[in-house]
């Protein structure tokens, strides 16, 4: 929240400003309206005055012209006008009364020089005894004033005067003469001006022609002019008569002769009753009038009395009034609005304060609740106790939970927890007495549940003093948190450690009795464990060895020898090797060592277990066996040679005997021994075969079996073997069938190949007697396959691999004789020829031996 409403009251309220603007606008509009109206009224007043003045001047002068035209008509109408007639005529006009500005009406006669004297005489005779024409200078024509009424002193002074001699008058006279129209003169000083009151004047002429009427042409008019009826005007008298000074004219004006307002041409200036015309009048108007062909310029200006009645000067006052009024309105509005806003602001402020107070209150309440909840929820025991009796004032949830359903608040500690140990009670007392906080670690306080179950719990206790305002200890704050898990975990760890120590001892005991080296080497290549054997072999106690590095123990040269297996073991590879170890006493012993890597939970090798067995004895036994086998093989070799030596002549002898017997088939002796001879031959052959096998085996084991590589027709070889064994099969009552291509050439050792085929076929006849036997030879790209299938006793699966080894048999010797060498030799030959042999058989289902050989072996 901020104090924005308070700021507002210090600023000019917008409404007040708006009102000020509006009232100023209104005031301005009113003033402008007033200005326009006032100016319009003032102007029209002035213009009316001007118009009135001008109208009066015009009317007056027009009537004067008319009057003079009348006088001219009088002259035109009568042939001669006498002085008396004229005087009566003028008197009847009573001009002095009606037109005081007209100094006189006269008549000027055109007098040719020839008639000059006659006219003077006539006029003197008619009642003007002093009449004379003046100026006197002789000239062709005279225009003399012969009548001038009324006959006063001024007019008499002008009588006889020739106005044609004076240019201004002459100009007007000539204009009238030639135009036939009245003509007004310029500004003159009248001849009548004979006293101090000198006035400007002018004259008005109307021509009179002979015959009365105005002649139509100018020439006629020039010729027929008789004279001029004229009026002489004293300007001041004239205009003062028109505009009497009472009441004073509302405006001031000056009349100038001519088209311009030149001071030297000033005819008249309206009276101002002593007041000076205004320096800079508000209104000025200039107009041009024309009378009798003569222009006048009239300049009107407003004068002081007129200007006093003007409205325009009031405009500033009106404006000021408007301004003042606007300011007044504004001030009132401002005051009012400000007052209202202040009221509103203070109201808002109060509401704000109230809201703040409520918020603070709520906040405090929330914090209190939060604290209370916190106190209640902490997984610790919080209690507040009062007085030396430690009466419980507050106990949080955990406290209550721990105490079970016991009613606690308001009760003394001794009653709440009667089973508290005296040490703890002493802590409470000490605290109360000294004010020193008390601590206790891992106190065992059993919890006794309502249903009687007891649970052992460990607690860490903090007792804090509570002090009164005066600083006296008046209570205790108890804070306790449970550490049962921690304590139990520690106990367990201790127990585990003890157990581990026990296990280690056991391990030591067990391994000590082993006739082998048992040790544990860490990844720093240091012994961490070693059994007693080390002491027996190397004279070093296990406890002396533990902590030593392998290098230290076995020395640099020996370490070089064992470095590789050690590093491999530490790289994680189980290592096994045999080595001779020099021992403390006696000859070196032969050992078989295993290094077994030990990995941590992250699979990192942290060491390896060393197991080293003394295999000296075994080595010795093996050596003995090897020697025995060697001796046997030697014996076999020698024996088979020795056996074969008498067998060959024996076999020859039997063959000879058989041939001789055949030669005498009818001899009773032959008939008697032939069967024995044949049996003897068969036995010899079997013996020869056996010896052959023995020889082959001894050749194989001594590596003396040699192959004779040659071009072989496998098909022919197979057929030959089958033919050879045909009688044997017949004896065994087995039918022998062959399936082979015409010829199947390849490179091989024919004798050895035939030996293979013969061995397999012999076995088939032997173990499949009475059942048909099928031999098949097939060619595949680069290879040939020989299959010998019988339907005899078959071979159990567990024996199938074994029968290809030396002396291995799957039948009892009682049922079937044999050495168990045939298949061994066969396999060895097949492998030497670069091929493979396999068997497929089920017991009682016969056997099928398959030999696969390359047709062009890569060997040689
Ligand atoms: P021998 O035949 O002399 O015992 P062999 O090496 O030729 O030795 O054969 C090994 C053994 O394989 C025989 O003892 C016999 O158990 C078994 N065996 C060989 N050929 C066959 C066959 N065709 N049928 C059943 N068993 C056979």
Coordinates of C-alpha atoms in Angstrom, one line a residue, residues 457-700:
X457 CA 14.8 -45.6 23.6
X458 CA 17.9 -43.4 23.7
X459 CA 17.7 -39.6 24.0
X460 CA 20.0 -36.6 23.8
X461 CA 18.8 -34.0 26.3
X462 CA 19.2 -30.3 26.5
X463 CA 17.8 -28.5 29.5
X464 CA 17.6 -24.7 29.2
X465 CA 16.6 -22.4 32.1
X466 CA 13.5 -20.2 31.7
X467 CA 13.9 -16.9 33.4
X468 CA 11.3 -14.5 34.8
X469 CA 11.4 -10.8 34.0
X470 CA 13.6 -10.3 37.0
X471 CA 16.1 -12.8 35.6
X472 CA 15.3 -15.5 38.1
X473 CA 15.1 -19.1 36.9
X474 CA 11.4 -19.9 37.0
X475 CA 11.2 -22.9 34.8
X476 CA 12.9 -25.4 32.5
X477 CA 12.8 -25.8 28.8
X478 CA 13.3 -29.4 27.9
X479 CA 14.5 -30.3 24.5
X480 CA 15.2 -33.9 23.7
X481 CA 15.7 -35.8 20.5
X482 CA 15.8 -39.4 20.0
X483 CA 19.1 -41.1 19.0
X484 CA 18.0 -44.7 19.4
X485 CA 18.7 -45.5 15.8
X486 CA 22.1 -43.9 16.0
X487 CA 23.0 -45.7 19.2
X488 CA 21.7 -49.0 17.9
X489 CA 23.5 -48.5 14.6
X490 CA 26.7 -47.8 16.5
X491 CA 26.2 -50.9 18.6
X492 CA 25.6 -52.9 15.5
X493 CA 28.7 -51.5 13.9
X494 CA 30.7 -52.4 16.9
X495 CA 29.3 -55.9 16.9
X496 CA 30.1 -56.1 13.2
X497 CA 33.7 -55.0 13.8
X498 CA 34.0 -57.6 16.5
X499 CA 32.6 -60.2 14.2
X500 CA 34.9 -59.1 11.5
X501 CA 37.8 -59.4 13.8
X502 CA 36.5 -62.9 14.8
X503 CA 36.2 -63.8 11.1
X504 CA 39.7 -62.6 10.4
X505 CA 41.0 -64.7 13.2
X506 CA 39.0 -67.7 11.9
X507 CA 40.3 -67.0 8.4
X508 CA 43.8 -66.9 9.7
X509 CA 43.3 -70.1 11.6
X510 CA 41.8 -71.9 8.6
X511 CA 44.3 -70.7 6.1
X512 CA 47.2 -71.3 8.4
X513 CA 46.5 -75.0 8.3
X514 CA 46.5 -75.0 4.4
X515 CA 49.6 -76.4 2.7
X516 CA 49.4 -73.4 0.4
X517 CA 50.3 -69.7 0.4
X518 CA 47.2 -67.6 1.1
X519 CA 47.5 -63.9 1.0
X520 CA 45.6 -60.7 0.2
X521 CA 47.5 -58.0 -1.7
X522 CA 45.9 -54.5 -2.1
X523 CA 46.1 -52.4 -5.2
X524 CA 49.3 -50.7 -3.7
X525 CA 50.8 -54.2 -4.0
X526 CA 51.1 -54.4 -0.2
X527 CA 50.3 -57.6 1.8
X528 CA 47.2 -57.1 3.9
X529 CA 46.9 -60.7 4.9
X530 CA 49.2 -63.8 4.9
X531 CA 48.9 -67.2 6.3
X532 CA 51.4 -69.2 8.3
X533 CA 52.6 -71.0 5.2
X534 CA 54.7 -67.9 4.5
X535 CA 56.5 -68.5 7.7
X536 CA 57.0 -72.2 6.9
X537 CA 58.3 -71.5 3.4
X538 CA 60.1 -68.2 3.8
X539 CA 60.7 -67.9 7.5
X540 CA 58.6 -64.7 7.7
X541 CA 55.6 -64.4 10.2
X542 CA 52.3 -63.2 8.7
X543 CA 52.3 -60.2 11.0
X544 CA 55.8 -59.3 9.8
X545 CA 54.6 -59.6 6.2
X546 CA 51.4 -57.6 6.5
X547 CA 52.1 -54.0 5.4
X548 CA 55.1 -55.0 3.3
X549 CA 55.1 -54.5 -0.5
X550 CA 55.6 -57.5 -2.7
X551 CA 58.8 -55.9 -4.0
X552 CA 60.2 -55.5 -0.6
X553 CA 59.3 -59.1 0.2
X554 CA 60.7 -60.9 -2.8
X555 CA 63.4 -58.5 -3.8
X556 CA 63.9 -56.7 -7.1
X557 CA 65.1 -59.6 -9.3
X558 CA 62.2 -61.9 -8.3
X559 CA 59.8 -59.0 -8.6
X560 CA 60.8 -58.5 -12.3
X561 CA 59.7 -62.2 -12.8
X562 CA 56.3 -61.8 -11.2
X563 CA 55.6 -58.3 -12.2
X564 CA 53.5 -59.3 -15.2
X565 CA 50.9 -61.6 -13.4
X566 CA 50.7 -59.0 -10.5
X567 CA 49.8 -56.2 -12.9
X568 CA 47.4 -58.4 -14.8
X569 CA 45.6 -59.3 -11.6
X570 CA 45.4 -55.6 -10.6
X571 CA 44.0 -54.9 -14.0
X572 CA 41.1 -57.3 -13.2
X573 CA 42.2 -60.5 -14.9
X574 CA 42.3 -63.8 -12.9
X575 CA 45.8 -65.1 -13.4
X576 CA 47.1 -68.6 -13.1
X577 CA 50.7 -69.7 -13.6
X578 CA 53.2 -72.2 -12.4
X579 CA 56.6 -71.3 -11.1
X580 CA 59.5 -72.5 -9.1
X581 CA 60.0 -70.8 -5.8
X582 CA 63.2 -70.9 -3.8
X583 CA 62.3 -71.5 -0.2
X584 CA 64.2 -71.0 3.0
X585 CA 65.1 -74.7 3.5
X586 CA 65.6 -77.3 0.9
X587 CA 65.3 -77.4 -2.9
X588 CA 63.0 -74.9 -4.7
X589 CA 59.4 -76.0 -4.8
X590 CA 57.1 -76.0 -7.8
X591 CA 54.0 -74.0 -7.3
X592 CA 50.8 -73.3 -9.1
X593 CA 49.7 -69.8 -8.2
X594 CA 46.4 -68.1 -8.8
X595 CA 45.8 -64.4 -8.4
X596 CA 42.1 -63.7 -8.0
X597 CA 41.1 -60.0 -8.4
X598 CA 38.9 -58.5 -5.7
X599 CA 36.5 -55.7 -6.7
X600 CA 34.6 -53.1 -4.7
X601 CA 30.9 -52.2 -5.1
X602 CA 31.9 -50.0 -8.0
X603 CA 33.7 -52.9 -9.6
X604 CA 37.1 -51.3 -9.1
X605 CA 39.9 -53.7 -8.3
X606 CA 41.1 -53.1 -4.8
X607 CA 43.4 -56.0 -4.6
X608 CA 43.8 -59.7 -5.3
X609 CA 43.9 -63.0 -3.4
X610 CA 47.0 -65.0 -3.7
X611 CA 46.7 -68.8 -3.6
X612 CA 49.9 -70.8 -4.3
X613 CA 49.9 -74.6 -4.0
X614 CA 53.0 -76.7 -3.8
X615 CA 52.7 -79.0 -6.8
X616 CA 56.2 -80.4 -6.6
X617 CA 54.8 -83.8 -5.8
X618 CA 52.3 -83.7 -8.6
X619 CA 55.0 -82.6 -11.0
X620 CA 57.1 -85.5 -10.0
X621 CA 54.2 -87.9 -10.5
X622 CA 53.5 -86.4 -13.9
X623 CA 57.0 -86.8 -14.9
X624 CA 56.9 -90.5 -13.8
X625 CA 53.7 -91.0 -15.9
X626 CA 55.3 -89.3 -18.8
X627 CA 58.3 -91.6 -18.5
X628 CA 56.0 -94.7 -18.2
X629 CA 54.1 -93.7 -21.3
X630 CA 57.3 -93.1 -23.2
X631 CA 58.6 -96.6 -22.1
X632 CA 55.2 -98.2 -23.1
X633 CA 55.3 -96.5 -26.5
X634 CA 58.9 -97.7 -26.9
X635 CA 57.9 -101.1 -25.9
X636 CA 54.9 -101.1 -28.2
X637 CA 57.0 -100.0 -31.0
X638 CA 59.6 -102.6 -30.4
X639 CA 57.1 -105.3 -29.5
X640 CA 55.0 -104.7 -32.6
X641 CA 58.1 -104.9 -34.8
X642 CA 59.2 -108.0 -33.1
X643 CA 55.7 -109.5 -33.4
X644 CA 55.4 -108.5 -37.0
X645 CA 58.8 -110.1 -37.9
X646 CA 57.7 -113.8 -37.4
X647 CA 54.1 -113.0 -38.6
X648 CA 55.1 -112.3 -42.2
X649 CA 56.8 -115.7 -42.9
X650 CA 54.0 -117.4 -41.0
X651 CA 51.4 -115.7 -43.1
X652 CA 53.4 -116.7 -46.3
X653 CA 53.6 -120.3 -45.1
X654 CA 49.8 -120.3 -44.6
X655 CA 49.2 -118.8 -48.0
X656 CA 51.4 -121.5 -49.6
X657 CA 49.5 -124.1 -47.6
X658 CA 46.2 -122.8 -48.8
X659 CA 47.4 -122.7 -52.5
X660 CA 48.6 -126.3 -52.2
X661 CA 45.3 -127.3 -50.7
X662 CA 43.5 -125.8 -53.5
X663 CA 45.6 -127.7 -55.9
X664 CA 44.5 -131.0 -54.5
X665 CA 40.9 -130.3 -53.5
X666 CA 39.9 -134.0 -53.4
X667 CA 42.7 -135.1 -51.1
X668 CA 41.2 -136.3 -47.8
X669 CA 43.9 -134.5 -45.9
X670 CA 43.1 -131.3 -47.6
X671 CA 39.5 -131.8 -46.9
X672 CA 40.5 -132.3 -43.3
X673 CA 42.8 -129.2 -42.8
X674 CA 41.4 -126.7 -45.3
X675 CA 39.0 -125.1 -42.8
X676 CA 41.9 -124.9 -40.2
X677 CA 44.1 -123.2 -42.8
X678 CA 41.5 -120.7 -43.6
X679 CA 40.9 -120.0 -39.9
X680 CA 44.6 -119.7 -39.3
X681 CA 44.8 -117.2 -42.2
X682 CA 42.0 -115.1 -40.7
X683 CA 43.7 -115.1 -37.3
X684 CA 47.0 -114.2 -38.8
X685 CA 45.3 -111.3 -40.6
X686 CA 43.6 -110.2 -37.4
X687 CA 46.9 -110.4 -35.6
X688 CA 48.6 -108.4 -38.4
X689 CA 45.9 -105.8 -38.2
X690 CA 46.3 -105.5 -34.4
X691 CA 50.0 -105.2 -34.7
X692 CA 49.5 -102.7 -37.5
X693 CA 47.3 -100.6 -35.3
X694 CA 49.9 -100.8 -32.5
X695 CA 52.6 -99.7 -34.9
X696 CA 50.5 -96.9 -36.2
X697 CA 49.8 -95.7 -32.6
X698 CA 53.4 -95.8 -31.7
X699 CA 54.2 -94.0 -34.9
X700 CA 51.6 -91.4 -34.2

